[in-house]
Short mmCIF file of C-alpha atoms in Angstrom, two decimals:
data_model
loop_
_atom_site.label_atom_id
_atom_site.label_comp_id
_atom_site.label_asym_id
_atom_site.label_seq_id
_atom_site.Cartn_x
_atom_site.Cartn_y
_atom_site.Cartn_z
CA GLU A 1 -31.17 -6.60 -14.47
CA LYS A 2 -29.08 -6.46 -11.40
CA LEU A 3 -28.38 -9.30 -11.24
CA ASN A 4 -26.94 -9.63 -15.03
CA ASN A 5 -24.72 -7.21 -13.92
CA LYS A 6 -23.78 -7.77 -11.09
CA ALA A 7 -22.19 -11.99 -12.55
CA ALA A 8 -21.00 -9.89 -15.77
CA GLU A 9 -18.00 -7.56 -12.92
CA ASN A 10 -17.22 -11.28 -11.17
CA GLY A 11 -16.46 -12.64 -15.05
CA VAL A 12 -19.99 -14.83 -15.04
CA ALA A 13 -22.70 -14.80 -18.22
CA PHE A 14 -26.35 -15.50 -17.31
CA THR A 15 -28.24 -17.10 -20.01
CA ILE A 16 -31.64 -17.84 -21.38
CA ASP A 17 -32.78 -21.37 -22.96
CA TYR A 18 -35.25 -19.89 -25.65
CA GLN A 19 -36.51 -23.13 -27.11
CA ARG A 20 -38.31 -21.57 -29.85
CA SER A 21 -34.49 -19.93 -31.46
CA PHE A 22 -33.86 -23.61 -31.84
CA ASP A 23 -36.42 -23.67 -34.25
CA GLY A 24 -34.64 -24.45 -37.71
CA ARG A 25 -36.68 -21.94 -39.79
CA VAL A 26 -36.83 -19.53 -37.00
CA SER A 27 -32.80 -19.39 -36.73
CA LYS A 28 -32.67 -19.57 -40.08
CA LEU A 29 -35.35 -16.32 -40.71
CA THR A 30 -33.55 -14.68 -38.26
CA ASN A 31 -30.33 -14.37 -39.67
CA GLN A 32 -31.44 -14.58 -43.23
CA ILE A 33 -33.32 -10.68 -41.74
CA LYS A 34 -30.06 -9.99 -40.15
CA GLU A 35 -28.37 -10.31 -43.80
CA LEU A 36 -31.35 -8.41 -45.90
CA ILE A 37 -31.00 -5.70 -43.05
CA ALA A 38 -26.57 -5.05 -43.71
CA ASP A 39 -27.57 -5.53 -47.70
CA GLY A 40 -30.04 -2.14 -47.74
CA TYR A 41 -33.83 -3.62 -46.55
CA GLN A 42 -35.87 -2.08 -43.95
CA LEU A 43 -38.32 -4.04 -41.70
CA ASP A 44 -42.06 -3.35 -42.38
CA TYR A 45 -43.94 -5.56 -41.38
CA VAL A 46 -44.05 -8.81 -38.40
CA SER A 47 -46.78 -10.63 -37.37
CA VAL A 48 -47.24 -13.92 -35.37
CA TYR A 49 -50.78 -15.73 -34.21
CA SER A 50 -50.40 -18.30 -32.61
CA CYS A 51 -53.77 -20.77 -30.72
CA ASP A 52 -53.86 -23.20 -28.20
CA LYS A 53 -56.10 -26.08 -29.12
CA ALA A 54 -58.28 -26.11 -25.54
CA GLN A 55 -57.15 -23.89 -22.71
CA PRO A 56 -59.50 -23.22 -19.96
CA PRO A 57 -58.89 -19.25 -18.29
CA GLN A 58 -56.61 -19.13 -16.29
CA ALA A 59 -55.14 -17.18 -12.98
CA ALA A 60 -52.30 -16.55 -15.05
CA HIS A 61 -53.83 -14.26 -17.64
CA GLN A 62 -53.31 -14.36 -20.92
CA ALA A 63 -51.30 -12.05 -21.58
CA LEU A 64 -48.32 -12.69 -19.42
CA ASN A 65 -48.28 -16.90 -20.20
CA GLN A 66 -48.96 -17.66 -23.44
CA GLY A 67 -48.28 -14.43 -25.24
CA CYS A 68 -44.97 -14.64 -24.21
CA HIS A 69 -43.72 -17.19 -26.12
CA ASP A 70 -45.06 -14.63 -29.30
CA TYR A 71 -43.08 -11.42 -28.24
CA ALA A 72 -40.02 -13.78 -27.44
CA LEU A 73 -40.45 -14.48 -31.72
CA LEU A 74 -40.88 -11.08 -32.23
CA LEU A 75 -38.59 -9.28 -30.42
CA GLY A 76 -36.14 -11.72 -31.74
CA ILE A 77 -37.30 -10.45 -35.36
CA LEU A 78 -37.04 -7.21 -33.87
CA ASP A 79 -33.34 -7.28 -32.66
CA ALA A 80 -32.15 -8.96 -35.94
CA ALA A 81 -33.27 -5.99 -37.95
CA ASP A 82 -31.90 -3.39 -34.92
CA LEU A 83 -35.35 -2.02 -34.27
CA SER A 84 -36.57 -1.42 -30.19
CA VAL A 85 -40.69 -1.43 -29.71
CA LYS A 86 -41.85 1.79 -29.64
CA GLU A 87 -45.64 2.20 -28.61
CA LEU A 88 -48.04 -1.13 -28.80
CA GLN A 89 -52.50 -1.22 -27.95
CA ALA A 90 -53.72 -4.59 -26.74
CA ARG A 91 -57.31 -5.75 -26.96
CA GLY A 92 -58.90 -8.00 -25.42
CA VAL A 93 -62.60 -9.94 -25.31
CA LYS A 94 -62.60 -11.32 -21.79
CA TRP A 95 -63.77 -14.83 -21.12
CA GLY A 96 -67.19 -14.14 -19.59
CA SER A 97 -66.61 -11.96 -15.92
CA LEU A 98 -63.24 -13.82 -15.65
CA ASN A 99 -60.05 -11.84 -15.39
CA ASP A 100 -58.76 -13.37 -18.91
CA THR A 101 -59.01 -13.97 -22.11
CA LYS A 102 -59.75 -15.89 -24.41
CA PHE A 103 -58.65 -13.56 -27.52
CA LEU A 104 -56.08 -11.14 -27.18
CA LYS A 105 -54.68 -8.74 -30.18
CA ILE A 106 -51.40 -6.31 -29.41
CA THR A 107 -50.90 -4.29 -32.46
CA GLY A 108 -47.31 -1.45 -32.55
CA SER A 109 -44.79 -0.04 -33.82
CA ALA A 110 -40.92 0.09 -33.73
CA ALA A 111 -38.11 2.30 -34.53
CA ASN A 112 -34.82 2.64 -34.53
CA ASP A 113 -32.99 6.03 -36.20
CA SER A 114 -33.54 5.36 -40.07
CA SER A 115 -36.73 3.75 -39.97
CA LEU A 116 -39.91 2.56 -38.59
CA ALA A 117 -41.81 -1.09 -38.70
CA LEU A 118 -44.96 -2.13 -37.46
CA PHE A 119 -46.29 -5.81 -35.61
CA ASP A 120 -49.12 -7.55 -34.40
CA VAL A 121 -49.49 -10.31 -32.38
CA GLN A 122 -52.72 -12.07 -31.85
CA MET A 123 -53.27 -15.44 -29.48
CA GLY A 124 -56.66 -17.82 -28.70
CA ARG A 125 -57.25 -19.96 -25.98
CA VAL A 126 -59.65 -22.37 -28.24
CA ASN A 127 -58.74 -23.77 -31.74
CA SER A 128 -61.27 -26.26 -33.69
CA THR A 129 -58.11 -26.32 -36.19
CA GLY A 130 -55.42 -27.62 -33.48
CA THR A 131 -52.93 -26.07 -31.62
CA PHE A 132 -50.79 -23.54 -34.05
CA THR A 133 -48.11 -20.75 -34.67
CA GLU A 134 -48.46 -18.73 -36.87
CA PHE A 135 -45.74 -16.02 -38.03
CA TYR A 136 -45.06 -13.76 -41.02
CA VAL A 137 -42.34 -10.99 -41.73
CA LYS A 138 -42.44 -8.44 -44.77
CA LEU A 139 -39.34 -6.70 -45.69
CA SER A 140 -38.19 -3.92 -48.55
CA LYS A 141 -35.44 -2.20 -50.41
CA TYR A 142 -35.48 1.01 -52.10
CA ASP A 143 -33.97 0.89 -55.98
CA ALA A 144 -33.33 4.13 -57.15
CA GLU A 145 -33.16 2.99 -60.97
CA LYS A 146 -35.78 1.11 -60.86
CA ASP A 147 -37.93 3.79 -58.68
CA MET A 148 -39.89 1.35 -57.29
CA TYR A 149 -39.21 -0.96 -54.15
CA MET A 150 -38.19 -5.34 -53.89
CA PRO A 151 -40.03 -7.06 -51.58
CA PHE A 152 -39.07 -9.90 -49.35
CA GLU A 153 -41.62 -11.93 -47.52
CA ALA A 154 -41.82 -15.23 -45.37
CA LYS A 155 -44.23 -17.12 -43.38
CA LEU A 156 -43.72 -20.35 -41.03
CA ASN A 157 -46.44 -21.86 -39.83
CA PHE A 158 -45.83 -24.50 -37.30
CA PRO A 159 -47.32 -27.33 -37.69
CA GLU A 160 -46.06 -27.03 -41.52
CA THR A 161 -49.79 -29.18 -41.85
CA PRO A 162 -52.79 -28.23 -39.60
CA ASP A 163 -53.59 -30.70 -37.09
CA PRO A 164 -57.28 -30.53 -35.10
CA ASP A 165 -55.52 -32.87 -32.07
CA SER A 166 -51.79 -30.65 -31.86
CA LEU A 167 -50.68 -29.52 -28.86
CA TRP A 168 -47.77 -27.25 -28.37
CA SER A 169 -45.63 -30.19 -27.56
CA ASP A 170 -46.34 -31.80 -30.71
CA VAL A 171 -46.16 -28.58 -32.89
CA TRP A 172 -42.68 -27.03 -31.40
CA ALA A 173 -41.36 -31.37 -30.73
CA GLU A 174 -37.82 -30.69 -32.44
CA ALA A 175 -37.26 -27.88 -31.07
CA PHE A 176 -38.51 -28.75 -27.22
CA LYS A 177 -35.66 -31.56 -27.94
CA LYS A 178 -32.75 -29.58 -29.15
CA SER A 179 -33.49 -26.78 -26.28
CA VAL A 180 -32.90 -30.58 -23.13
CA GLU A 181 -29.60 -31.07 -25.29
CA ALA A 182 -28.49 -27.38 -25.87
CA LEU A 183 -29.10 -27.05 -21.62
CA LEU A 184 -27.91 -29.91 -20.07
CA LYS A 185 -24.27 -29.47 -21.98
CA GLY A 186 -24.69 -25.59 -21.13
CA GLU A 187 -24.56 -24.02 -24.47
CA GLY A 188 -27.29 -21.82 -27.27
CA GLY A 189 -28.21 -19.49 -24.36
CA VAL A 190 -29.27 -16.03 -25.36
CA PRO A 191 -28.46 -13.24 -23.23
CA VAL A 192 -30.50 -12.48 -20.09
CA SER A 193 -31.13 -8.74 -21.73
CA PHE A 194 -33.80 -10.99 -24.08
CA GLY A 195 -35.75 -12.51 -21.54
CA VAL A 196 -35.92 -9.37 -19.25
CA SER A 197 -37.10 -7.15 -22.76
CA VAL A 198 -39.63 -10.07 -22.95
CA LEU A 199 -41.77 -9.77 -19.54
CA SER A 200 -41.01 -5.90 -20.16
CA PHE A 201 -43.31 -6.31 -23.25
CA ALA A 202 -46.04 -8.66 -21.81
CA GLU A 203 -45.92 -6.41 -19.00
CA GLN A 204 -46.57 -3.23 -20.98
CA ALA A 205 -49.04 -5.74 -23.31
CA LEU A 206 -51.24 -6.11 -19.59
CA ALA A 207 -50.74 -2.42 -18.39
CA SER A 208 -52.22 -1.47 -22.23
CA LEU A 209 -55.27 -4.57 -21.47
CA SER A 210 -56.01 -3.07 -17.89
#
């Protein structure tokens, strides 16, 4: 944060090459949510669930490495809805006696002055159907004339068709390629503050788990 502020004083902007943001479906959904919020919808719920095909226990805890990609997806949606994380709770299933988890679940809420949303982030180290990410978003808008809420829901699966042999490089192949191309051109980066938010979320998750 200090580095970012110093850069701003000297007219320099730091950005982060956030790979998932280069996926067409993710960016389209993010923009759609911004439009829905502007039209009076409110974000109700976000869920991100991911699994590695086969990842052994690591010195870097699951909450700090595998989770960061999922946190970024979640925080991208919360930002689009103008919400900030208010509280979270993490629970994990330990991998034997090692200081790591094989399955981790984080639940929490995000809010602003006028609305509240709930979220879940789940992640597993091993999975029989291959590497995947499931992304679900729910919004609603009150219709006074009908005295009913109008829902909006979206679910994205990566990959779209389950593949028991898939790895992250397969699931997000196109996004990875586009992010590298953008990085070489110095384009398409996200603010450093977004990266700080992701790391802060990871630290809060690990603290809750501990």
